[in-house]
Amino acid sequence: MRRVPPLIWAFLLVPLAMELAFVFWPAINSFYISLTKWNGVGAPEYVGLKNFQNLAADPIFIQALVNNVYWVIGFGGASVVIGMLLALALNKPRRGVGFYRSAIYLPMVFSLTVTGLFWRLLYAPSGSVNGLLGLLGLGDWQKQWLADPSTALTAVLVAAVWRQCGYIMVLYLAGLKGVDPTLEEAAAVDGASRWQRFWRIVMPQLRGVNAVVFAVTVIDSLRTFDIVWAMTQGGPYNSTQLLSTYMYQTAFTTVNLGYGSAIAVVIFLLAIVFIIGYLARASKTED
Amino acid sequence: MATKTELTRRTFLSGAVALGGVAALAGCVTSGSSGGSTKGSGTGAIVFQNSESDPDPKAALTALVKEYNANPVGGKITMNTVATEQFRAQLSTYLTSSNPPDVLSWYAGSVARDYASKGLLLDLSELWEGKGVASKFSTALKQLSSDDKGRQIFMPTDYYWWGVFYFKSNFKKWGVEVPTTWDEFISLCDKLKGQGINPLAQGLSTTPWMASGWFDILDLRVNGAQFHRELLAGKHSFDSPEVKKVMKYYAQLVPYFDPNMGSYAWQDAVTPLVQGKDAMYLAGAFISENVTQNADDLDFFSVPVIDKSIPSAEEAPTDGYFASAHSKNKQSVMDFLTYMASPKQQEEFIQKSKSSNLPTSPDVSTSNFSPLVQKGLKLLNETKEITQFFNRDSSDALQTTADTALVKFLATPKDVDQILADWQTAAKKVWNS
Amino acid sequence: MTTTDLSHSAAARSEKTHKRHPWVFHAYMAPISLIWIAPMVFVVFVAFRSFADITQNGLGALPHSFSWDGFATVFTGGLVSQALVNSAIVTVFTVFFSLLLSSWAAFALSRYEIPFRRVILLIMLAGNLLPAQILLIPVARITDSLGIADTLFALILVQVAFGLGFYTFVLHGFMRSIPAEIFEAARVDGAGELRVYLTVVLPLTRPSLAALAALATTWVWNDLLWALTVLRTESKFPINAELLNIQGGYVSQWNVVASGALIAAIPTAIVFFVFQKQFVSGLTLGAGK
């Protein structure tokens, strides 16, 4: 057992102290506020678990929860699959690959207000999506994508996935750099199919990246806010409401901070369950 | 051992360097604290936190503040503009901070009264008495600006009206006239629809509160201002027979709305109006900020009377300022508010902001205002009752229940009874929370 | 060795295939990347239209006008040049200190037997699990009570604190995969912890630090929420917060919004292009290649 030198303790404790002061202390405050009724002024009024009981009976919260599960699977799944495919396609150095990589990452650079605006226009009744459908002879499929409660959430999801792909692609590009090409070639010589090569040779070497991507995806899925808010603000009548948009609405539009904090606690617990469960298992196998 | 002591020294050195760097950083990036007032003098510089970020009104305010700072009566003004949504999110933090902004722009209503009841707002009553700048303002405005104890905590400086806006040239082209009764209004809509024009424009996509515009006006026409205020205060239920009656009239309008209204934000819906695809738009006078070409072509009429026995009422949201009770320079605040509410400055603001706002001071000469604004003023002067708007008269929380209910109604008007019942359930939750 | 010969010929074979049909690659990548570039084209269009044109013809229409109004309003209607400076200050300091502190914590947790190190790492990551919006009011109060409210220093402090969990988590992964022999060799040479950190760890994690620096720059530069929480005085706002204040509560002049968005996007785009190669070779978790 090596004694840990004091410098190393300092190395750990300075950042940890900062995070405790500016992240955990406010977080604990928020957790406390979730047990109260408060509108930002005066003293919070302690109400115990009442906010959580109200949440359980709140149809909007239930809808947001259901929407968010759909979102985690859809947004998470699609952005990871597409991101990975793009990374596989753009992995090898060749002419133009830098341009393509940059193009796909570009949406991450632009403000979400503008991105939301752009997609609202694409989905507008006379916008490009309907226009394209018309050209393809699928005129029957034209609709008001963002105004129709049955399509709005998926429409926003497409926009969010489109944006997230660049980020995931970058993560996988990096991971693929650490994959040994000789192993793959050897397997090819041995007659392994592309699919087998990918799953048996490449994927295991991506285990580290997969952990990061999983963490990133779960966190981003549960915290998605800006793009939904910019496109629909949770409407039409709560059909695109996600947990963080509902939380924002209760905390800031209606200034019911206790209730909003309760929703935040739910988001936090969901994230903990996913992440800690996965990572604790992963890091055990690594050690 | 030698290595260990070296390390310990190194540890402290590197730590000290880091901390020192951070402290130096703090020194060089911290500009002077906001306000910079001399304690106790009461006449030092003050901070004006502004939520009016629309381009022209903001430019007008900036000009007014600049003029004041050239010859300030009280302390100099530092103006900060923060977009409305974020301003609202931070409002409680602003007012409860150790160094609050001195003057804040907002509107009167439940929010202001709530803050006043917690002692966060400065008592402005002295400006409403004797020779105070607001002493000649109407009783309605005084009542609007008062808290539960009867003290004035708000200084209204401008307001605007809601009306059905249209383009005169388009009406001429279609050969139609402004309706004076409800039946005439409905047959006008029929005629326009027959000509392939959408009679009513609307934009609900990211601005669902527009649906409350028609709800409010119809409630005022069918049940009167008294009932409307009580409804929004929770004294009547949303599935009462009176509200059901309002929804019957609203249902008459549903076939006349632009079918794409769910995909437009309120501002996007001005485009079909300008292009002549839609005919009329019930909106606030802020719509004129969007019409930069052919501004003279824009005109409005008030939603026609439905029940002649109901006293006339219109919607006229009022904007203005309140001040923090913990301001360190109360005299400067009074001086600045006196300046902003004076007839001359009100007139200047309205002209520079190019929006169709009306002055609260009766001493403002209106002869220089555009015909549209003069017509709006006439409308409000001749009406018996004035209400603000759904969220201002009730609360933002109740507004979200209205948004859900009314947007759903516009999509599926047949389910009106269930929608109203759900609305009442949601409203009850708001009242009980 | 046979394997190398085989792998060489296999690699040569696939390279030949690609060389013979490069157009296949471009044929499917070009349209795909168009999908991603389209919004930028749209923003450029809108930025150069006049507001009257937008109202008249709709936001989605092809431009019927050409005007510099959008850009002119951005620069005169708001404190944009000051805001760009503020953004630069905040971004540079935040990224530097975030990576410095998280490299410290990652180093400590990955190479030393600190008790409960796995738990501590997960706790640090957990700091990123809460949606930032709910922390706005407590953080605003904390900065107020510390007396640093409405300062760029507080904004830097808050943003550094918020990034620590994620960056530490990522850097931890890299540092763990550095072979132990390198550390043993350094220790045998008599190097102390600080020297090991400076001469062994930092150079080996430079690619990942560069990658995180580029990502962090994008995130901090694009931040809106923290700026509006911690800051109140308009002259201290960073660029994205200031651009929001150029939009209206009722009316938004879209050409102004688009111009502002372009101006704000250019620095991050430049940083991305510059760091692009680092990105790709940086975040490898099976390091040492």
PDB file of N, CA and C in Angstrom, chain A residues 3 5-7 10-11 37 39-42 50 54 57-60 120 123-125 144-147 225 229-233 236-238 248-249 252-257, chain B residues 4 7-8 10-11 14 85-86 88-90 92-93 95-96 114-115 118 120 205-208 259-265 268 396-397 400 403-404 407-408 411-412 429 432-433:
ATOM      1  N   ARG A   3       1.636   5.094   0.375  1.00  0.00           N
ATOM      2  CA  ARG A   3       0.994   6.253   0.999  1.00  0.00           C
ATOM      3  C   ARG A   3       0.759   7.298  -0.065  1.00  0.00           C
ATOM      4  N   PRO A   5       0.788  10.805  -1.458  1.00  0.00           N
ATOM      5  CA  PRO A   5       1.515  12.040  -1.109  1.00  0.00           C
ATOM      6  C   PRO A   5       0.557  13.203  -0.937  1.00  0.00           C
ATOM      7  N   PRO A   6       0.928  14.181  -0.109  1.00  0.00           N
ATOM      8  CA  PRO A   6       0.048  15.317   0.174  1.00  0.00           C
ATOM      9  C   PRO A   6      -0.299  16.115  -1.084  1.00  0.00           C
ATOM     10  N   LEU A   7       0.649  16.229  -2.016  1.00  0.00           N
ATOM     11  CA  LEU A   7       0.335  16.967  -3.242  1.00  0.00           C
ATOM     12  C   LEU A   7      -0.850  16.336  -3.955  1.00  0.00           C
ATOM     13  N   ALA A  10      -3.982  17.211  -2.409  1.00  0.00           N
ATOM     14  CA  ALA A  10      -4.363  18.567  -2.825  1.00  0.00           C
ATOM     15  C   ALA A  10      -4.960  18.536  -4.223  1.00  0.00           C
ATOM     16  N   PHE A  11      -4.316  17.743  -5.092  1.00  0.00           N
ATOM     17  CA  PHE A  11      -4.804  17.625  -6.468  1.00  0.00           C
ATOM     18  C   PHE A  11      -6.255  17.178  -6.504  1.00  0.00           C
ATOM     19  N   LYS A  37     -42.780  24.477  -0.283  1.00  0.00           N
ATOM     20  CA  LYS A  37     -43.567  25.257  -1.235  1.00  0.00           C
ATOM     21  C   LYS A  37     -42.924  26.636  -1.238  1.00  0.00           C
ATOM     22  N   ASN A  39     -41.953  30.361  -3.743  1.00  0.00           N
ATOM     23  CA  ASN A  39     -42.009  31.081  -5.014  1.00  0.00           C
ATOM     24  C   ASN A  39     -40.843  32.055  -5.157  1.00  0.00           C
ATOM     25  N   GLY A  40     -39.795  31.806  -4.410  1.00  0.00           N
ATOM     26  CA  GLY A  40     -38.586  32.588  -4.623  1.00  0.00           C
ATOM     27  C   GLY A  40     -38.406  33.735  -3.645  1.00  0.00           C
ATOM     28  N   VAL A  41     -39.486  34.175  -3.024  1.00  0.00           N
ATOM     29  CA  VAL A  41     -39.346  35.253  -2.043  1.00  0.00           C
ATOM     30  C   VAL A  41     -39.895  34.778  -0.708  1.00  0.00           C
ATOM     31  N   GLY A  42     -39.375  35.378   0.332  1.00  0.00           N
ATOM     32  CA  GLY A  42     -39.842  34.961   1.643  1.00  0.00           C
ATOM     33  C   GLY A  42     -39.257  33.614   2.005  1.00  0.00           C
ATOM     34  N   LYS A  50     -45.274  16.268  -0.116  1.00  0.00           N
ATOM     35  CA  LYS A  50     -46.498  16.622  -0.826  1.00  0.00           C
ATOM     36  C   LYS A  50     -46.242  16.859  -2.315  1.00  0.00           C
ATOM     37  N   ASN A  54     -48.114  15.017  -5.314  1.00  0.00           N
ATOM     38  CA  ASN A  54     -48.818  15.723  -6.386  1.00  0.00           C
ATOM     39  C   ASN A  54     -48.285  15.334  -7.748  1.00  0.00           C
ATOM     40  N   ALA A  57     -49.740  12.253  -9.163  1.00  0.00           N
ATOM     41  CA  ALA A  57     -51.114  12.384  -9.633  1.00  0.00           C
ATOM     42  C   ALA A  57     -51.230  13.415 -10.750  1.00  0.00           C
ATOM     43  N   ASP A  58     -50.117  13.949 -11.198  1.00  0.00           N
ATOM     44  CA  ASP A  58     -50.155  15.039 -12.184  1.00  0.00           C
ATOM     45  C   ASP A  58     -50.110  14.473 -13.602  1.00  0.00           C
ATOM     46  N   PRO A  59     -51.185  14.636 -14.383  1.00  0.00           N
ATOM     47  CA  PRO A  59     -51.204  14.043 -15.724  1.00  0.00           C
ATOM     48  C   PRO A  59     -50.103  14.606 -16.625  1.00  0.00           C
ATOM     49  N   ILE A  60     -49.755  15.885 -16.431  1.00  0.00           N
ATOM     50  CA  ILE A  60     -48.710  16.457 -17.272  1.00  0.00           C
ATOM     51  C   ILE A  60     -47.365  15.820 -16.951  1.00  0.00           C
ATOM     52  N   ARG A 120     -38.154  24.553 -37.169  1.00  0.00           N
ATOM     53  CA  ARG A 120     -39.576  24.948 -37.194  1.00  0.00           C
ATOM     54  C   ARG A 120     -39.971  25.301 -38.615  1.00  0.00           C
ATOM     55  N   TYR A 123     -40.383  22.222 -40.815  1.00  0.00           N
ATOM     56  CA  TYR A 123     -41.612  21.500 -40.553  1.00  0.00           C
ATOM     57  C   TYR A 123     -42.862  22.326 -40.826  1.00  0.00           C
ATOM     58  N   ALA A 124     -42.678  23.589 -41.235  1.00  0.00           N
ATOM     59  CA  ALA A 124     -43.833  24.459 -41.442  1.00  0.00           C
ATOM     60  C   ALA A 124     -44.723  23.881 -42.532  1.00  0.00           C
ATOM     61  N   PRO A 125     -45.998  24.225 -42.528  1.00  0.00           N
ATOM     62  CA  PRO A 125     -46.933  23.661 -43.503  1.00  0.00           C
ATOM     63  C   PRO A 125     -46.442  23.815 -44.942  1.00  0.00           C
ATOM     64  N   GLN A 144     -49.126  19.079 -40.481  1.00  0.00           N
ATOM     65  CA  GLN A 144     -48.515  20.104 -39.649  1.00  0.00           C
ATOM     66  C   GLN A 144     -47.741  19.380 -38.565  1.00  0.00           C
ATOM     67  N   TRP A 145     -46.479  19.117 -38.866  1.00  0.00           N
ATOM     68  CA  TRP A 145     -45.696  18.215 -38.041  1.00  0.00           C
ATOM     69  C   TRP A 145     -45.612  18.639 -36.583  1.00  0.00           C
ATOM     70  N   LEU A 146     -45.417  19.941 -36.359  1.00  0.00           N
ATOM     71  CA  LEU A 146     -45.217  20.380 -34.981  1.00  0.00           C
ATOM     72  C   LEU A 146     -46.529  20.729 -34.284  1.00  0.00           C
ATOM     73  N   ALA A 147     -47.595  20.822 -35.040  1.00  0.00           N
ATOM     74  CA  ALA A 147     -48.866  21.200 -34.422  1.00  0.00           C
ATOM     75  C   ALA A 147     -49.718  19.988 -34.123  1.00  0.00           C
ATOM     76  N   PHE A 225     -33.393  20.127 -23.207  1.00  0.00           N
ATOM     77  CA  PHE A 225     -34.306  21.225 -22.899  1.00  0.00           C
ATOM     78  C   PHE A 225     -34.380  22.212 -24.059  1.00  0.00           C
ATOM     79  N   TRP A 229     -37.687  23.376 -26.214  1.00  0.00           N
ATOM     80  CA  TRP A 229     -38.254  24.665 -25.830  1.00  0.00           C
ATOM     81  C   TRP A 229     -38.291  25.610 -27.017  1.00  0.00           C
ATOM     82  N   ALA A 230     -37.210  25.594 -27.829  1.00  0.00           N
ATOM     83  CA  ALA A 230     -37.159  26.508 -28.968  1.00  0.00           C
ATOM     84  C   ALA A 230     -38.173  26.119 -30.033  1.00  0.00           C
ATOM     85  N   MET A 231     -38.483  24.821 -30.151  1.00  0.00           N
ATOM     86  CA  MET A 231     -39.378  24.417 -31.234  1.00  0.00           C
ATOM     87  C   MET A 231     -40.844  24.402 -30.832  1.00  0.00           C
ATOM     88  N   THR A 232     -41.143  23.960 -29.619  1.00  0.00           N
ATOM     89  CA  THR A 232     -42.559  23.827 -29.293  1.00  0.00           C
ATOM     90  C   THR A 232     -42.939  24.315 -27.897  1.00  0.00           C
ATOM     91  N   GLN A 233     -41.954  24.587 -27.055  1.00  0.00           N
ATOM     92  CA  GLN A 233     -42.214  24.952 -25.662  1.00  0.00           C
ATOM     93  C   GLN A 233     -43.064  23.913 -24.937  1.00  0.00           C
ATOM     94  N   PRO A 236     -47.838  20.932 -28.683  1.00  0.00           N
ATOM     95  CA  PRO A 236     -49.161  21.427 -28.395  1.00  0.00           C
ATOM     96  C   PRO A 236     -49.821  20.673 -27.259  1.00  0.00           C
ATOM     97  N   TYR A 237     -50.400  21.414 -26.369  1.00  0.00           N
ATOM     98  CA  TYR A 237     -50.938  20.948 -25.082  1.00  0.00           C
ATOM     99  C   TYR A 237     -50.168  19.759 -24.511  1.00  0.00           C
ATOM    100  N   ASN A 238     -48.902  20.049 -24.188  1.00  0.00           N
ATOM    101  CA  ASN A 238     -48.057  19.127 -23.429  1.00  0.00           C
ATOM    102  C   ASN A 238     -47.672  17.852 -24.153  1.00  0.00           C
ATOM    103  N   TYR A 248     -38.701  23.306 -16.069  1.00  0.00           N
ATOM    104  CA  TYR A 248     -38.450  24.723 -16.322  1.00  0.00           C
ATOM    105  C   TYR A 248     -39.749  25.511 -16.241  1.00  0.00           C
ATOM    106  N   GLN A 249     -40.787  24.953 -16.809  1.00  0.00           N
ATOM    107  CA  GLN A 249     -42.066  25.658 -16.821  1.00  0.00           C
ATOM    108  C   GLN A 249     -42.581  25.856 -15.399  1.00  0.00           C
ATOM    109  N   PHE A 252     -40.023  28.293 -13.466  1.00  0.00           N
ATOM    110  CA  PHE A 252     -39.808  29.668 -13.888  1.00  0.00           C
ATOM    111  C   PHE A 252     -41.002  30.338 -14.519  1.00  0.00           C
ATOM    112  N   THR A 253     -41.782  29.621 -15.293  1.00  0.00           N
ATOM    113  CA  THR A 253     -42.935  30.292 -15.861  1.00  0.00           C
ATOM    114  C   THR A 253     -44.000  30.466 -14.792  1.00  0.00           C
ATOM    115  N   THR A 254     -44.217  29.434 -13.993  1.00  0.00           N
ATOM    116  CA  THR A 254     -45.228  29.575 -12.961  1.00  0.00           C
ATOM    117  C   THR A 254     -44.613  29.791 -11.578  1.00  0.00           C
ATOM    118  N   VAL A 255     -43.314  29.830 -11.530  1.00  0.00           N
ATOM    119  CA  VAL A 255     -42.564  30.095 -10.301  1.00  0.00           C
ATOM    120  C   VAL A 255     -43.056  29.262  -9.125  1.00  0.00           C
ATOM    121  N   ASN A 256     -43.169  27.973  -9.361  1.00  0.00           N
ATOM    122  CA  ASN A 256     -43.527  27.057  -8.287  1.00  0.00           C
ATOM    123  C   ASN A 256     -42.270  26.237  -8.033  1.00  0.00           C
ATOM    124  N   LEU A 257     -41.337  26.844  -7.297  1.00  0.00           N
ATOM    125  CA  LEU A 257     -39.993  26.275  -7.223  1.00  0.00           C
ATOM    126  C   LEU A 257     -39.945  24.944  -6.500  1.00  0.00           C
TER     127      LEU A 257
ATOM    128  N   LYS B   4      10.442  14.316   0.209  1.00  0.00           N
ATOM    129  CA  LYS B   4       9.109  14.609   0.742  1.00  0.00           C
ATOM    130  C   LYS B   4       8.981  16.091   1.104  1.00  0.00           C
ATOM    131  N   LEU B   7       8.600  18.183  -1.807  1.00  0.00           N
ATOM    132  CA  LEU B   7       7.243  18.080  -2.325  1.00  0.00           C
ATOM    133  C   LEU B   7       6.301  19.004  -1.563  1.00  0.00           C
ATOM    134  N   THR B   8       6.423  18.961  -0.223  1.00  0.00           N
ATOM    135  CA  THR B   8       5.501  19.757   0.564  1.00  0.00           C
ATOM    136  C   THR B   8       5.641  21.228   0.214  1.00  0.00           C
ATOM    137  N   ARG B  10       6.766  22.348  -2.563  1.00  0.00           N
ATOM    138  CA  ARG B  10       6.246  22.514  -3.934  1.00  0.00           C
ATOM    139  C   ARG B  10       4.737  22.577  -3.924  1.00  0.00           C
ATOM    140  N   THR B  11       4.167  21.686  -3.062  1.00  0.00           N
ATOM    141  CA  THR B  11       2.714  21.683  -2.983  1.00  0.00           C
ATOM    142  C   THR B  11       2.193  23.060  -2.640  1.00  0.00           C
ATOM    143  N   SER B  14       2.811  25.613  -5.480  1.00  0.00           N
ATOM    144  CA  SER B  14       1.901  25.524  -6.627  1.00  0.00           C
ATOM    145  C   SER B  14       0.498  25.916  -6.226  1.00  0.00           C
ATOM    146  N   GLU B  85     -38.079  36.489 -20.791  1.00  0.00           N
ATOM    147  CA  GLU B  85     -38.214  35.181 -20.153  1.00  0.00           C
ATOM    148  C   GLU B  85     -37.176  35.005 -19.052  1.00  0.00           C
ATOM    149  N   GLN B  86     -35.946  35.411 -19.339  1.00  0.00           N
ATOM    150  CA  GLN B  86     -34.881  35.278 -18.358  1.00  0.00           C
ATOM    151  C   GLN B  86     -35.065  36.278 -17.222  1.00  0.00           C
ATOM    152  N   ARG B  88     -37.893  37.292 -16.078  1.00  0.00           N
ATOM    153  CA  ARG B  88     -38.910  36.735 -15.197  1.00  0.00           C
ATOM    154  C   ARG B  88     -38.313  35.680 -14.275  1.00  0.00           C
ATOM    155  N   ALA B  89     -37.415  34.839 -14.865  1.00  0.00           N
ATOM    156  CA  ALA B  89     -36.809  33.775 -14.063  1.00  0.00           C
ATOM    157  C   ALA B  89     -35.950  34.358 -12.950  1.00  0.00           C
ATOM    158  N   GLN B  90     -35.346  35.492 -13.199  1.00  0.00           N
ATOM    159  CA  GLN B  90     -34.434  36.075 -12.217  1.00  0.00           C
ATOM    160  C   GLN B  90     -35.087  37.110 -11.330  1.00  0.00           C
ATOM    161  N   SER B  92     -37.245  37.255  -8.889  1.00  0.00           N
ATOM    162  CA  SER B  92     -37.242  37.106  -7.436  1.00  0.00           C
ATOM    163  C   SER B  92     -35.818  37.203  -6.893  1.00  0.00           C
ATOM    164  N   THR B  93     -34.853  36.699  -7.670  1.00  0.00           N
ATOM    165  CA  THR B  93     -33.464  36.811  -7.225  1.00  0.00           C
ATOM    166  C   THR B  93     -33.030  38.274  -7.211  1.00  0.00           C
ATOM    167  N   LEU B  95     -34.874  40.911  -6.703  1.00  0.00           N
ATOM    168  CA  LEU B  95     -35.473  41.682  -5.615  1.00  0.00           C
ATOM    169  C   LEU B  95     -34.974  41.256  -4.253  1.00  0.00           C
ATOM    170  N   THR B  96     -34.520  39.994  -4.114  1.00  0.00           N
ATOM    171  CA  THR B  96     -34.087  39.556  -2.795  1.00  0.00           C
ATOM    172  C   THR B  96     -32.572  39.592  -2.627  1.00  0.00           C
ATOM    173  N   ASP B 114     -47.844  40.421  -5.118  1.00  0.00           N
ATOM    174  CA  ASP B 114     -47.222  39.399  -4.273  1.00  0.00           C
ATOM    175  C   ASP B 114     -45.903  39.910  -3.714  1.00  0.00           C
ATOM    176  N   TYR B 115     -45.080  40.500  -4.585  1.00  0.00           N
ATOM    177  CA  TYR B 115     -43.803  41.039  -4.119  1.00  0.00           C
ATOM    178  C   TYR B 115     -44.025  42.148  -3.096  1.00  0.00           C
ATOM    179  N   LYS B 118     -44.671  41.007   0.323  1.00  0.00           N
ATOM    180  CA  LYS B 118     -43.495  40.516   1.034  1.00  0.00           C
ATOM    181  C   LYS B 118     -42.529  41.655   1.343  1.00  0.00           C
ATOM    182  N   LEU B 120     -41.061  43.787  -0.689  1.00  0.00           N
ATOM    183  CA  LEU B 120     -39.909  43.932  -1.572  1.00  0.00           C
ATOM    184  C   LEU B 120     -39.978  45.162  -2.451  1.00  0.00           C
ATOM    185  N   SER B 205     -48.153  28.375 -32.157  1.00  0.00           N
ATOM    186  CA  SER B 205     -47.110  27.356 -32.020  1.00  0.00           C
ATOM    187  C   SER B 205     -46.276  27.527 -30.760  1.00  0.00           C
ATOM    188  N   THR B 206     -45.438  28.554 -30.686  1.00  0.00           N
ATOM    189  CA  THR B 206     -44.692  28.761 -29.443  1.00  0.00           C
ATOM    190  C   THR B 206     -45.306  29.913 -28.645  1.00  0.00           C
ATOM    191  N   THR B 207     -46.480  30.394 -29.098  1.00  0.00           N
ATOM    192  CA  THR B 207     -47.148  31.504 -28.407  1.00  0.00           C
ATOM    193  C   THR B 207     -48.604  31.145 -28.148  1.00  0.00           C
ATOM    194  N   PRO B 208     -48.846  30.071 -27.390  1.00  0.00           N
ATOM    195  CA  PRO B 208     -50.236  29.611 -27.201  1.00  0.00           C
ATOM    196  C   PRO B 208     -51.112  30.610 -26.464  1.00  0.00           C
ATOM    197  N   PRO B 259     -56.063  27.411 -40.946  1.00  0.00           N
ATOM    198  CA  PRO B 259     -55.840  26.034 -40.511  1.00  0.00           C
ATOM    199  C   PRO B 259     -54.402  25.760 -40.093  1.00  0.00           C
ATOM    200  N   ASN B 260     -53.479  26.622 -40.487  1.00  0.00           N
ATOM    201  CA  ASN B 260     -52.073  26.409 -40.112  1.00  0.00           C
ATOM    202  C   ASN B 260     -51.700  27.108 -38.817  1.00  0.00           C
ATOM    203  N   MET B 261     -52.694  27.575 -38.050  1.00  0.00           N
ATOM    204  CA  MET B 261     -52.346  28.400 -36.893  1.00  0.00           C
ATOM    205  C   MET B 261     -51.520  27.625 -35.861  1.00  0.00           C
ATOM    206  N   GLY B 262     -51.643  26.310 -35.840  1.00  0.00           N
ATOM    207  CA  GLY B 262     -50.867  25.540 -34.874  1.00  0.00           C
ATOM    208  C   GLY B 262     -49.387  25.525 -35.197  1.00  0.00           C
ATOM    209  N   SER B 263     -49.061  25.861 -36.426  1.00  0.00           N
ATOM    210  CA  SER B 263     -47.654  25.826 -36.828  1.00  0.00           C
ATOM    211  C   SER B 263     -47.011  27.196 -36.841  1.00  0.00           C
ATOM    212  N   TYR B 264     -47.792  28.240 -36.614  1.00  0.00           N
ATOM    213  CA  TYR B 264     -47.227  29.590 -36.624  1.00  0.00           C
ATOM    214  C   TYR B 264     -47.054  30.089 -35.202  1.00  0.00           C
ATOM    215  N   ALA B 265     -45.939  30.800 -34.967  1.00  0.00           N
ATOM    216  CA  ALA B 265     -45.880  31.620 -33.761  1.00  0.00           C
ATOM    217  C   ALA B 265     -46.669  32.874 -34.097  1.00  0.00           C
ATOM    218  N   ASP B 268     -45.277  34.892 -36.909  1.00  0.00           N
ATOM    219  CA  ASP B 268     -45.286  34.295 -38.246  1.00  0.00           C
ATOM    220  C   ASP B 268     -46.637  34.507 -38.907  1.00  0.00           C
ATOM    221  N   ASP B 396     -49.294  33.594 -14.013  1.00  0.00           N
ATOM    222  CA  ASP B 396     -48.674  32.818 -15.092  1.00  0.00           C
ATOM    223  C   ASP B 396     -49.060  31.353 -14.979  1.00  0.00           C
ATOM    224  N   ALA B 397     -49.249  30.894 -13.746  1.00  0.00           N
ATOM    225  CA  ALA B 397     -49.602  29.484 -13.560  1.00  0.00           C
ATOM    226  C   ALA B 397     -50.959  29.202 -14.192  1.00  0.00           C
ATOM    227  N   THR B 400     -50.889  28.929 -18.024  1.00  0.00           N
ATOM    228  CA  THR B 400     -50.519  27.668 -18.667  1.00  0.00           C
ATOM    229  C   THR B 400     -51.710  26.733 -18.749  1.00  0.00           C
ATOM    230  N   ASP B 403     -53.656  27.945 -21.705  1.00  0.00           N
ATOM    231  CA  ASP B 403     -53.009  27.581 -22.972  1.00  0.00           C
ATOM    232  C   ASP B 403     -53.368  26.158 -23.359  1.00  0.00           C
ATOM    233  N   THR B 404     -53.189  25.236 -22.407  1.00  0.00           N
ATOM    234  CA  THR B 404     -53.487  23.832 -22.696  1.00  0.00           C
ATOM    235  C   THR B 404     -54.932  23.668 -23.120  1.00  0.00           C
ATOM    236  N   VAL B 407     -55.866  25.678 -26.617  1.00  0.00           N
ATOM    237  CA  VAL B 407     -55.271  25.125 -27.834  1.00  0.00           C
ATOM    238  C   VAL B 407     -55.937  23.782 -28.167  1.00  0.00           C
ATOM    239  N   LYS B 408     -56.220  23.032 -27.112  1.00  0.00           N
ATOM    240  CA  LYS B 408     -56.899  21.752 -27.333  1.00  0.00           C
ATOM    241  C   LYS B 408     -58.301  21.988 -27.898  1.00  0.00           C
ATOM    242  N   ALA B 411     -58.317  22.704 -31.474  1.00  0.00           N
ATOM    243  CA  ALA B 411     -58.048  21.528 -32.307  1.00  0.00           C
ATOM    244  C   ALA B 411     -59.253  20.588 -32.337  1.00  0.00           C
ATOM    245  N   THR B 412     -59.911  20.451 -31.180  1.00  0.00           N
ATOM    246  CA  THR B 412     -61.054  19.518 -31.091  1.00  0.00           C
ATOM    247  C   THR B 412     -62.209  20.201 -30.378  1.00  0.00           C
ATOM    248  N   LYS B 429     -56.061  23.179  -8.971  1.00  0.00           N
ATOM    249  CA  LYS B 429     -54.721  22.860  -8.443  1.00  0.00           C
ATOM    250  C   LYS B 429     -53.911  24.134  -8.267  1.00  0.00           C
ATOM    251  N   ASN B 432     -55.133  26.021  -5.251  1.00  0.00           N
ATOM    252  CA  ASN B 432     -54.841  25.400  -3.976  1.00  0.00           C
ATOM    253  C   ASN B 432     -53.371  25.362  -3.649  1.00  0.00           C
ATOM    254  N   SER B 433     -52.526  25.633  -4.648  1.00  0.00           N
ATOM    255  CA  SER B 433     -51.089  25.466  -4.373  1.00  0.00           C
ATOM    256  C   SER B 433     -50.510  26.674  -3.675  1.00  0.00           C
TER     257      SER B 433
END
